Coordinates of C-alpha atoms and ligand atoms in Angstrom, one line a residue:
X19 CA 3.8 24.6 6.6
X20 CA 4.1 24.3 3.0
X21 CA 3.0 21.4 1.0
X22 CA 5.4 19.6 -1.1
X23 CA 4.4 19.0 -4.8
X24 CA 3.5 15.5 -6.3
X25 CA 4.6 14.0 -8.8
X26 CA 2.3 12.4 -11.2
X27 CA 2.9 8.1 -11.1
X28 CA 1.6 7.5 -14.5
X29 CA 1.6 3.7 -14.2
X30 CA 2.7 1.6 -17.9
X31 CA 2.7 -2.1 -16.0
X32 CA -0.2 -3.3 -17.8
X33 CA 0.9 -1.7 -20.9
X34 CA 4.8 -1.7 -21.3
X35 CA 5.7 -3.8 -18.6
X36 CA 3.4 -6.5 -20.4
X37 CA 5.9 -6.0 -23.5
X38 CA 8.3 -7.9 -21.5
X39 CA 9.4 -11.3 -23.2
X40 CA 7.3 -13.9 -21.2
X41 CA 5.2 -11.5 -19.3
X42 CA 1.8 -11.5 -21.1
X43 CA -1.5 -11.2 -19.0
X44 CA -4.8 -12.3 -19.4
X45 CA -7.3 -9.7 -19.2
X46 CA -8.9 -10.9 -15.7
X47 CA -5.0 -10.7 -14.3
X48 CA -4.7 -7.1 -15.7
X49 CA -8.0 -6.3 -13.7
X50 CA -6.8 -7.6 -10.7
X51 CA -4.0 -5.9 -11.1
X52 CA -5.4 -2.9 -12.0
X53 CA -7.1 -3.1 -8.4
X54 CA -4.1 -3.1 -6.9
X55 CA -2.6 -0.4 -9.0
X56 CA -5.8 2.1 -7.6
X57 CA -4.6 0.9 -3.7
X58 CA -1.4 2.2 -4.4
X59 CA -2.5 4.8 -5.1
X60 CA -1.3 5.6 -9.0
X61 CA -2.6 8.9 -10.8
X62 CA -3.0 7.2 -14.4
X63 CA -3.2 3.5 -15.3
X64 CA -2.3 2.5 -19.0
X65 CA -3.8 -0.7 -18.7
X66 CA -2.8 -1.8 -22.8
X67 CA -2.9 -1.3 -26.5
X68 CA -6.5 -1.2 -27.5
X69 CA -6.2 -1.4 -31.2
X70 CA -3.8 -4.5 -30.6
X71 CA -6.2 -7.3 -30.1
X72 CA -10.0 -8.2 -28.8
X73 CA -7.8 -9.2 -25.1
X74 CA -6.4 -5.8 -24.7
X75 CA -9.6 -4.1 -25.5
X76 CA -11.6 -6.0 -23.8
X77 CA -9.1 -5.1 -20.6
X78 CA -8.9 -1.3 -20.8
X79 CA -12.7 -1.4 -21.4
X80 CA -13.3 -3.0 -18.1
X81 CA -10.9 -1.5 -16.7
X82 CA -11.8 2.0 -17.4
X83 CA -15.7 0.8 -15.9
X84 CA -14.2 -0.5 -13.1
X85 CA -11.7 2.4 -11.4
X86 CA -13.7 5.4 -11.6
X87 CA -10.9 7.3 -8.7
X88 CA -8.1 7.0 -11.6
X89 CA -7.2 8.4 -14.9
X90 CA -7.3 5.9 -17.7
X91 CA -5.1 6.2 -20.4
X92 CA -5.9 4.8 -23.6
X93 CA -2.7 4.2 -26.0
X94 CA -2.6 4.8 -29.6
X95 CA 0.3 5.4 -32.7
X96 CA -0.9 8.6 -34.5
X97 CA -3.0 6.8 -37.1
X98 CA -6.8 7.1 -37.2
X99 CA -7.8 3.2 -36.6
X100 CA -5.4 3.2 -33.3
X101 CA -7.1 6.5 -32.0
X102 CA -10.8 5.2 -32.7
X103 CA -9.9 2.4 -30.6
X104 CA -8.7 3.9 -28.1
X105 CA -11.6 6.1 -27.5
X106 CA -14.0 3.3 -27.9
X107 CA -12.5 1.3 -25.4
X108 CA -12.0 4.5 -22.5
X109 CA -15.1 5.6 -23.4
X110 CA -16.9 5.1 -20.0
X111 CA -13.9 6.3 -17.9
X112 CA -14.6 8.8 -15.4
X113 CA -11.5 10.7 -16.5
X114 CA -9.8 9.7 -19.3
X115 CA -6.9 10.6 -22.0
X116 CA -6.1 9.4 -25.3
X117 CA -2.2 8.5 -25.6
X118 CA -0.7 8.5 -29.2
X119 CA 2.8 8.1 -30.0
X120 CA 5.2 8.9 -33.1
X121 CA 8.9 9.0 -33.8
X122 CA 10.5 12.1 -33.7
X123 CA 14.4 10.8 -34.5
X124 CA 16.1 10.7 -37.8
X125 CA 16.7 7.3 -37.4
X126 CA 13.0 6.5 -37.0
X127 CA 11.9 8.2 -39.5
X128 CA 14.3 7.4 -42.0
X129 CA 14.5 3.5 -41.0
X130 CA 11.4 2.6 -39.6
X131 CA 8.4 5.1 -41.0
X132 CA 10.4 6.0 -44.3
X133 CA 8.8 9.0 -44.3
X134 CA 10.3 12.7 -44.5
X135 CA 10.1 15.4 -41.3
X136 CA 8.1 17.9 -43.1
X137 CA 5.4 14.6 -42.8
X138 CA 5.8 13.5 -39.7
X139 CA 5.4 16.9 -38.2
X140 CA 2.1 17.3 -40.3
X141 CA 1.1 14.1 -38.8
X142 CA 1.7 14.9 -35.7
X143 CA -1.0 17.6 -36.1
X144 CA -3.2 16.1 -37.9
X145 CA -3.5 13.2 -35.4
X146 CA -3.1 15.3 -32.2
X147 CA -6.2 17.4 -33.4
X148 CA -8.1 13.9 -34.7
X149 CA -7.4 12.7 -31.2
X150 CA -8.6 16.3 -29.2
X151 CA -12.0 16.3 -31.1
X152 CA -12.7 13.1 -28.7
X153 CA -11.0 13.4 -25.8
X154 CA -9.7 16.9 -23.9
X155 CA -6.4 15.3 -22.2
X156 CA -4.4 14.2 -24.9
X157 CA -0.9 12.8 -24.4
X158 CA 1.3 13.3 -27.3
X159 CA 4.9 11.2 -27.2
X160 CA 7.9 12.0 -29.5
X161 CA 8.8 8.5 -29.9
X162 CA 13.0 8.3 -29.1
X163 CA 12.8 12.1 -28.1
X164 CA 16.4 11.2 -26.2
X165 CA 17.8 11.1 -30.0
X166 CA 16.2 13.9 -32.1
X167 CA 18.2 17.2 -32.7
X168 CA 16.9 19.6 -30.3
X169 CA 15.4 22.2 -33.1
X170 CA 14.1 19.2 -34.7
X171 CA 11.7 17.9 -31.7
X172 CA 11.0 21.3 -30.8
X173 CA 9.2 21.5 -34.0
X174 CA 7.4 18.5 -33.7
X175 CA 6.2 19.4 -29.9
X176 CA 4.9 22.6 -30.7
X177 CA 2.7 21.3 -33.5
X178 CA 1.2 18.7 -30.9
X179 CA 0.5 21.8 -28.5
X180 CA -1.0 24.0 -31.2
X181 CA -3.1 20.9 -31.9
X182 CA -4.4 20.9 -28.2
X183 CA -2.2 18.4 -27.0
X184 CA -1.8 18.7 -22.8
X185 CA 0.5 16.3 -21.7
X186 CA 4.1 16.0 -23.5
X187 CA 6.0 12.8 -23.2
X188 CA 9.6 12.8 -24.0
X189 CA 10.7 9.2 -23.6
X190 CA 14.2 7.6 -23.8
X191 CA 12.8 4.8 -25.9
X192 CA 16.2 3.5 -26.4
X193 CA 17.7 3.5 -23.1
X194 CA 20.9 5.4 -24.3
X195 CA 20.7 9.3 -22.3
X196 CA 22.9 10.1 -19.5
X197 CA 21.2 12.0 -17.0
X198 CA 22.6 15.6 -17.9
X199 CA 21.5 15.3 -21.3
X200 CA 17.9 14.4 -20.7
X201 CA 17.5 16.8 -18.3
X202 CA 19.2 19.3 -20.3
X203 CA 16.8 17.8 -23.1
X204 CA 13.7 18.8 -21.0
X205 CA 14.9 22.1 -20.1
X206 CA 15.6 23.5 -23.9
X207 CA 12.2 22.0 -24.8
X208 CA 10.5 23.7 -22.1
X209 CA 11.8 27.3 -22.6
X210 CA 12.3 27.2 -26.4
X211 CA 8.7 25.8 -27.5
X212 CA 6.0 27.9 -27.6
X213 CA 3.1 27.7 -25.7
X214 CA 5.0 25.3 -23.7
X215 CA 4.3 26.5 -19.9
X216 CA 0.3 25.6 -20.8
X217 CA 1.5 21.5 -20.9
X218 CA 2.3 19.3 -18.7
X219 CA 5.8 17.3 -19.0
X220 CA 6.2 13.4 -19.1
X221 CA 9.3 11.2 -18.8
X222 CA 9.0 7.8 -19.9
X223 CA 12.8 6.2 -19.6
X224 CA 14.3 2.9 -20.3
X225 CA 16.8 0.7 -18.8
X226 CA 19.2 -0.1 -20.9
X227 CA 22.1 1.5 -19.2
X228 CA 20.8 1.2 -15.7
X229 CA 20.0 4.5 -16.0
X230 CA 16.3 4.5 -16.1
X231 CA 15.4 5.9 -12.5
X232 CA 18.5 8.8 -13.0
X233 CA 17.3 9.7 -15.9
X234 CA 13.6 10.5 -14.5
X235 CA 15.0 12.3 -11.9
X236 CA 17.1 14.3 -13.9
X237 CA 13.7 15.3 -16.1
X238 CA 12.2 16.3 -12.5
X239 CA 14.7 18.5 -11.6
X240 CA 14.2 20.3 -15.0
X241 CA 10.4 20.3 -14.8
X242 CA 9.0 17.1 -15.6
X243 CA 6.2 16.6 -13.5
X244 CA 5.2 12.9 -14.9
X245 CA 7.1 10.1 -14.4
X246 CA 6.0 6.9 -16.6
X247 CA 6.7 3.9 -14.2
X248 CA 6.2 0.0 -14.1
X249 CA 6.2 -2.1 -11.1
X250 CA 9.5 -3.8 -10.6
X251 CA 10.8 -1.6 -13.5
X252 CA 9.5 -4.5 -15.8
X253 CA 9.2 -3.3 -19.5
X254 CA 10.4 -4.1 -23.3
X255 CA 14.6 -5.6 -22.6
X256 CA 15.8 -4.7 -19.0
X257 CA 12.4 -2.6 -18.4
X258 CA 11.4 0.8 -17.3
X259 CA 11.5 3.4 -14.9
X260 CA 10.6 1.4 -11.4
X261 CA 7.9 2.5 -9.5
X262 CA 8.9 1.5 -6.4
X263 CA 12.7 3.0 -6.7
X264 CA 11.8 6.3 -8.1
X265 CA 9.3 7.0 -5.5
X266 CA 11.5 5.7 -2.6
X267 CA 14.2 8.1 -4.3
X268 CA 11.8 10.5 -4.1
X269 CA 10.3 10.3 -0.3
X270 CA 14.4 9.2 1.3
X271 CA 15.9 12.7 -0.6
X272 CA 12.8 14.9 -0.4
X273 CA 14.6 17.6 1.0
X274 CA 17.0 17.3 -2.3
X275 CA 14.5 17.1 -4.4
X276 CA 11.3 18.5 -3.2
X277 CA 8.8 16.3 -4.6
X278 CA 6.1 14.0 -3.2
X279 CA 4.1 11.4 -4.7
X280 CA 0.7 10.0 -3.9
X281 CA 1.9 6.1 -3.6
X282 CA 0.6 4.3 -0.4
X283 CA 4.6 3.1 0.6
X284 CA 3.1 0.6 3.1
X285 CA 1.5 -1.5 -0.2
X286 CA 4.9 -1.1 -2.6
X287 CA 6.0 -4.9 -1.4
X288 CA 3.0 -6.5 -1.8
X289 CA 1.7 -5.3 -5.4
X290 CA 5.6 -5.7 -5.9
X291 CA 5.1 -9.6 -5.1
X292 CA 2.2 -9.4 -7.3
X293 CA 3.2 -8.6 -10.1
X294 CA 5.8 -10.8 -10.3
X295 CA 4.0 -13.5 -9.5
X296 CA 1.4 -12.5 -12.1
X297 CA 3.8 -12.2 -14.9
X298 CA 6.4 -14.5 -14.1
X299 CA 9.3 -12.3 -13.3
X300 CA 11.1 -12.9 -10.3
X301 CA 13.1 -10.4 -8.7
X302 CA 17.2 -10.7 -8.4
X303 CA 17.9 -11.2 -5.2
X304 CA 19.9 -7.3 -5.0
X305 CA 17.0 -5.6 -6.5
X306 CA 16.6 -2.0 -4.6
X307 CA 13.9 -1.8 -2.5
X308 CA 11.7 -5.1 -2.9
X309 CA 14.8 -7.8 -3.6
X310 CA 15.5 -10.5 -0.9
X311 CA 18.6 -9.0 0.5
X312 CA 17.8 -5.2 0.0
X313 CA 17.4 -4.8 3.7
X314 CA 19.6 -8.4 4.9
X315 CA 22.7 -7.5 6.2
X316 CA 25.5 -10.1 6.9
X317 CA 28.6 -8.1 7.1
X318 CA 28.9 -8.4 11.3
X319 CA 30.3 -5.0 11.7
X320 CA 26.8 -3.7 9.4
X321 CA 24.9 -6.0 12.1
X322 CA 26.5 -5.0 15.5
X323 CA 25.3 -0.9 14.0
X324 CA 22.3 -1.7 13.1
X325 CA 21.4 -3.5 16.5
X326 CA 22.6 -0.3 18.0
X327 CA 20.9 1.6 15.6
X328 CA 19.5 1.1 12.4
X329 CA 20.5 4.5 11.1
X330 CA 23.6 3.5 10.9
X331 CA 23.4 1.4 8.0
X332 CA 19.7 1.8 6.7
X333 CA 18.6 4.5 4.6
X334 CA 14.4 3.6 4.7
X335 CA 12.7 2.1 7.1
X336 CA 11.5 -1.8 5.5
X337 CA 8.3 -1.9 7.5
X338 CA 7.5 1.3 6.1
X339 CA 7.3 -0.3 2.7
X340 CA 5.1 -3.5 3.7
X341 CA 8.1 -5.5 4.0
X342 CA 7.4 -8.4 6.7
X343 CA 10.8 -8.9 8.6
X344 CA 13.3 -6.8 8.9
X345 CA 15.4 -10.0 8.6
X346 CA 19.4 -10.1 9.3
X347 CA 20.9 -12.8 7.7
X348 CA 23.0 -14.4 9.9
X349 CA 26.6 -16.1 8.0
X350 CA 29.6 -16.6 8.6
X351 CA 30.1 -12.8 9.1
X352 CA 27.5 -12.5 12.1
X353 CA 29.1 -12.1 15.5
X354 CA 27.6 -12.9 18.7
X355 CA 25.5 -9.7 19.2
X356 CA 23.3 -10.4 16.3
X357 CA 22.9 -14.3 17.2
X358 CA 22.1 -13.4 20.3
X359 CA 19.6 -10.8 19.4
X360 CA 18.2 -13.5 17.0
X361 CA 17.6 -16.3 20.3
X362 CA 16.1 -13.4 21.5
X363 CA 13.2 -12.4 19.6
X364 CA 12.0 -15.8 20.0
X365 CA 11.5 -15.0 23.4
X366 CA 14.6 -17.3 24.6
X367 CA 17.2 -15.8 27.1
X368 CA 21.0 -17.8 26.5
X369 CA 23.6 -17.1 29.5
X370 CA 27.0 -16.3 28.1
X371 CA 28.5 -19.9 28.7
X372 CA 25.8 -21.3 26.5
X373 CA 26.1 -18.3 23.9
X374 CA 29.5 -19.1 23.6
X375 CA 29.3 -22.9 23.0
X376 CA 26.4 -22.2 20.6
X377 CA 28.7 -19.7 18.9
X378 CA 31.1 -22.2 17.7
X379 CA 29.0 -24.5 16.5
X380 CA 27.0 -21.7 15.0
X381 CA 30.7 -20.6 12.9
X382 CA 31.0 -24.7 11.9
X383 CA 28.0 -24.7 10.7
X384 CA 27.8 -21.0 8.7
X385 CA 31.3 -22.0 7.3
X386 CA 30.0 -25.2 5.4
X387 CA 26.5 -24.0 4.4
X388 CA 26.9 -20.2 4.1
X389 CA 23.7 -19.1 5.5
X390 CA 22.2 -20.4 8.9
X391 CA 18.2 -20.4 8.7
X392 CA 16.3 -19.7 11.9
X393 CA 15.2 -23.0 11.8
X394 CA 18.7 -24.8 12.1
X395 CA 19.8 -21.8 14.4
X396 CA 16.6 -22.8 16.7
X397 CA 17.7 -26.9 16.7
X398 CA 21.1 -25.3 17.9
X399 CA 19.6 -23.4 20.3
X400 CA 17.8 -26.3 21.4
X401 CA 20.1 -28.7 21.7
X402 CA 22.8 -26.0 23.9
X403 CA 20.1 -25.1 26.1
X404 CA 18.5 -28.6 26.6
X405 CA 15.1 -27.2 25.6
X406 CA 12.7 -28.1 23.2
X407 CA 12.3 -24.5 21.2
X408 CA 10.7 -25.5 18.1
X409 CA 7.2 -27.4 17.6
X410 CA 7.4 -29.8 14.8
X411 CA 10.2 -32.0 12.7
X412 CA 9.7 -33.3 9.3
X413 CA 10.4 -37.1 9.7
X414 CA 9.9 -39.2 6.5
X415 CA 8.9 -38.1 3.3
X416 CA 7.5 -39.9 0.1
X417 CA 6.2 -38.8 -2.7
X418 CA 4.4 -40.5 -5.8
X419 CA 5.0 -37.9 -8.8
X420 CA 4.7 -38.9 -12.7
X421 CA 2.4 -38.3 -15.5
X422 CA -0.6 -40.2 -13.4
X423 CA -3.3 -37.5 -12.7
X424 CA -2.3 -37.1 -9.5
X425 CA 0.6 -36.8 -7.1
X426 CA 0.3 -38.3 -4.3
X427 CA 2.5 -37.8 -1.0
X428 CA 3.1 -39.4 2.6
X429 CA 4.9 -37.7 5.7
X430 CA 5.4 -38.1 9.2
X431 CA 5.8 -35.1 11.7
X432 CA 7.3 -35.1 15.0
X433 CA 5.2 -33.2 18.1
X434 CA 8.3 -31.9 20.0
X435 CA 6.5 -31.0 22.5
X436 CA 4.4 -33.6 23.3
X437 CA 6.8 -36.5 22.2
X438 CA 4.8 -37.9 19.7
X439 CA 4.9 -38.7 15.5
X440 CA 1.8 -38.4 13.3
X441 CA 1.2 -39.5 10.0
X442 CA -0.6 -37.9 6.8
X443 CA -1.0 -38.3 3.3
X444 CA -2.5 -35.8 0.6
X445 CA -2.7 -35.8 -3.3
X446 CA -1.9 -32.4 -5.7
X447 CA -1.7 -31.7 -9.2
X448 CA 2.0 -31.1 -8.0
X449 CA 4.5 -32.6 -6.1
X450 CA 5.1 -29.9 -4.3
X451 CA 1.5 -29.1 -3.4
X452 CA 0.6 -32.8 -2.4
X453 CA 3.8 -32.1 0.7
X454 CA 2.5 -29.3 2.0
X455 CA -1.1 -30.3 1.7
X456 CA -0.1 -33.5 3.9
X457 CA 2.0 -31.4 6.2
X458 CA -0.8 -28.8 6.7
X459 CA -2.4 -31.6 8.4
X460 CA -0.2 -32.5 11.1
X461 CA 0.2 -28.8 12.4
X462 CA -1.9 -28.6 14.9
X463 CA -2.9 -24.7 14.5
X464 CA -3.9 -21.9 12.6
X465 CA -1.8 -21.3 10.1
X466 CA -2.4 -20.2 6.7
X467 CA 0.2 -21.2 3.8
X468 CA 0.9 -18.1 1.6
X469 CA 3.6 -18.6 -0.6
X470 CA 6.7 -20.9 -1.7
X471 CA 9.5 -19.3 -3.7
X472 CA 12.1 -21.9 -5.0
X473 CA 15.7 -20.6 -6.3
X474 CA 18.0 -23.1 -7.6
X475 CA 21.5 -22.3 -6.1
X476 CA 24.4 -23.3 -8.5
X477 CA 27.2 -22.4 -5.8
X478 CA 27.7 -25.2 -2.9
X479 CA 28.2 -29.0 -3.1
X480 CA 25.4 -29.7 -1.0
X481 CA 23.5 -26.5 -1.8
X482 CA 21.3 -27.3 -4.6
X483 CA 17.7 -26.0 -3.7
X484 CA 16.4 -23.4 -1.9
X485 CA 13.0 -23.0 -1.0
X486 CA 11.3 -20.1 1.3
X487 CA 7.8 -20.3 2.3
X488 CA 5.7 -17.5 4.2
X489 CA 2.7 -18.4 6.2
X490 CA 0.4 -16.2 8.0
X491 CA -0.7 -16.5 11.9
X492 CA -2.8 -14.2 14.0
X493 CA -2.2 -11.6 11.2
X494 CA 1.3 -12.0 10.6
X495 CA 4.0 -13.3 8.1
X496 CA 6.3 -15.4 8.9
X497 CA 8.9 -17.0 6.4
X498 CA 10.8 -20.3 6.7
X499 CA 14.0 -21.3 4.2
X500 CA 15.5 -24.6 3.9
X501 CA 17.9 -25.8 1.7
X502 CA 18.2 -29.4 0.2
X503 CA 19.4 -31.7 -2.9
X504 CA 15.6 -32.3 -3.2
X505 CA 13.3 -29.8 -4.2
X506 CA 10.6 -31.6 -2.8
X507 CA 12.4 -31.6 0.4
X508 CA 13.3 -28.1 0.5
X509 CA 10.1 -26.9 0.4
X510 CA 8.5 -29.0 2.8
X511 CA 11.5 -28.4 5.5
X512 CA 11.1 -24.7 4.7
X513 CA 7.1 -25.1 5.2
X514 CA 7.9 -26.5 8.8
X515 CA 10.6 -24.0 9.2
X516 CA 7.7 -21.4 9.0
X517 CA 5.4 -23.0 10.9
X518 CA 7.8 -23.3 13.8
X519 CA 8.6 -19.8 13.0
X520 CA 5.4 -18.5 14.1
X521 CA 4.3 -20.6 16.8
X522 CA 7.8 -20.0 19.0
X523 CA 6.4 -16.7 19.1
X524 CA 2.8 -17.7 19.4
X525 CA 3.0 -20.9 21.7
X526 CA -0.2 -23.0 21.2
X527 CA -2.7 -22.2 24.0
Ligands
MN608 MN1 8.6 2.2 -23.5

């Protein structure tokens, strides 16, 4: 058997992806993510900008103590004061590189550095060997490589090798390359520079286009054997190269391509979620791989396939990639097969009479509200079949909210089951929190709350909120949506949505 090459993940989150409008971390959050970056199983972490601010250095200092298993990088322009710091702050890494960066474009140089190429080349020497008397991995980046004459970053490359540089980064710092052309790019610099098969080859691409993840895999297939990366492609404008698309490009057309990675696939949606949590980016609903709907299906010819076999309309397996549900949403477009699959896995068996009575309220209802949750689907269910199917019902709700110190909130529950209403109140600093704090204490079971996500939906008179909540029981997740005028009242129907969720699979004892 032969072993397939990796590819190098040279993570940037913490560095470029922090360069996002909005996104700044504090330096404990860049640890923790850090953390999570090493459990994926990254090659290099740029964890920031050392020189930058006490923060930053302070963070890829700790850092670099922290995860002795990865390679820190520490990032630098070519000037003296940016290098120093960079090798202050990596210097108790295990293994360690010093990354400095300078513009190798006409229009950089010209507009931005004012200064001519016969200097920037001896610059790039000058620093590259400053840089190697410190550190043995140097990284040397031809800032906006994607726009310099070929002869012209040739020159510039081949100084940095002569210098001792070992890794060579040719980003698309602009966003503008077509795939051809950067890999062409790559291939020229590779065979025309000297000393060039002793280096290893970086791509480092931007988003502007949409062309960020092409473009990288257009520099592997011409000998690039780095790829810089951020979670959720997050980065300076629309982002980088992302992580979690290149390397499920990589692993679904393996044979194509031939490489491997070392990223542990079953953690991509949870340091996905993360991250976006952690720096206040949420995810478009159609993102590839870790968006809400990248493995929903509602089309009911794409749902009758897929419950007769999921090749047919999946290319990667969701479960694979730490995703909890492999959820169809079921619409206006879902046919009986899929609702009936859906009854189902809650461990409910419908005869056809009652299938087909449930099916036409089912299209009422997915007509006027677009998408029918589990939860509404199991009060359907419930009322067709003359059974009680879910546990709980949120009854009344009131909430105290203002600029008092806290918010203060009263609900009643309904025990299906055993015919009864109970009531609770709980404060928050939030709304929000005070609901679910006072619903918590009415469910009668363990269940952990994990998460609320709240979207507001612009399209639908009565559709104003939505709100999904994922709770964990016995070890797994289960997610609830509900959708209401009231945020408030979104989020606590969703929070009951989930709990009822879990426990039709897991009755109470
Ligand atoms: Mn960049």
């Amino acid at each position: 058997m032969t072993t397939i090459p990796n590819i190098t993940i040279f993570d940037t989150t913490l560095r470029d992806g922090e360069q996002a409008p909005g996104a700044s971390l504090q330096p404990e959050q860049k640890i923790q993510l850090a953390a999570k970056l090493v459990e994926l199983g990254v090659d290099v972490i740029e964890p920031g900008f050392p020189i930058s601010s006490p923060g930053e250095f302070a963070a890829v200092e700790a850092i670099s103590r922290q995860f002795q298993q990865v390679e820190i990088c520490g990032f630098a322009r070519a000037v003296q004061g940016d290098i120093d710091a960079a090798v202050r702050a990596t210097r108790d890494a295990e293994r360690r590189r010093i990354h400095l960066f300078l513009s190798s474009s006409d229009i950089h140089l010209q507009h931005q550095l004012r200064i001519s190429r016969k200097e920037a080349v001896a610059k790039a020497r000058q620093m590259t060997a400053y840089a190697k008397q410190y550190c043995e991995r140097v990284e040397f980046t031809a800032m906006d490589a994607a726009r310099t004459g070929i002869d012209d970053l040739i020159e510039m490359v081949e100084a940095a090798i002569e210098e001792g540089a070992t890794i060579i980064n040719l980003p698309d710092t602009v966003g503008y390359a077509l795939p051809g052309e950067y890999g062409e790019m790559f291939r020229r610099v590779r065979e025309g520079v000297r000393g060039g098969n002793n280096v290893q080859y970086s791509a480092h691409c931007h988003n502007d286009l949409g062309l960020a993840v092409a473009n990288s895999l257009a520099a592997i297939q011409n000998g690039a054997t780095q790829i810089e990366v951020t979670v959720n492609g997050i980065g300076e404008r629309t982002g980088n190269c992302a992580l979690e698309e290149l390397v499920m490009a990589l692993t679904t057309r393996q044979e194509s391509i031939g490489f491997s990675t070392g990223i542990v696939k079953e953690k991509l949606y949870e340091v996905s979620r993360l991250v976006s949590g952690a720096m206040h980016f949420p995810m478009a609903y159609n993102k590839p791989i870790v968006g809400r709907n990248a493995f929903q299906h509602e089309s009911g010819i794409h749902q009758d396939g897929l419950l007769k076999d999921r090749s047919t309309y999946e290319i990667m397996n969701p479960e694979s990639l730490g995703i909890p549900r492999n959820m169809i949403i079921l619409g206006k477009h879902s046919g009986r097969h899929a609702l009936k699959d859906r009854i189902a896995r809650y461990g409910l068996q419908i005869n056809e009479e009652e299938l087909e009575l449930l099916y036409i309220e089912f299209k009422e209802t997915a007509d006027r509200l677009k998408v029918v949750s589990d939860d509404l689907l199991l009060q359907m269910v419930s009322r067709t079949m003359g059974i009680t199917a879910q546990n709980y019902e949120l009854g009344e709700v009131q909430v105290l909210a203002g600029s008092a110190q806290n918010r203060v909130a009263a609900i009643t529950l309904r025990h299906l089951h055993e015919n009864r209403e109970s009531s609770h109140t709980s404060t928050g600093d939030g709304p929000l929190e005070a609901v679910i704090a006072a619903i918590s204490q009415g469910i009668d079971a363990e269940i952990t709350f994990v998460d609320l996500e709240l979207h507001s939906l612009s399209a639908g008179e009565e559709a104003h909120a939505e709100a999904a909540v994922t709770v964990e029981c016995q070890g797994t997740i289960y997610r609830g949506t509900a959708v209401h005028q009231d945020i408030v009242m979104a989020a606590g129907l969703a929070y009951v949505a989930a709990c009822n969720s879990a426990l039709t699979v897991f009755p109470k004892a």
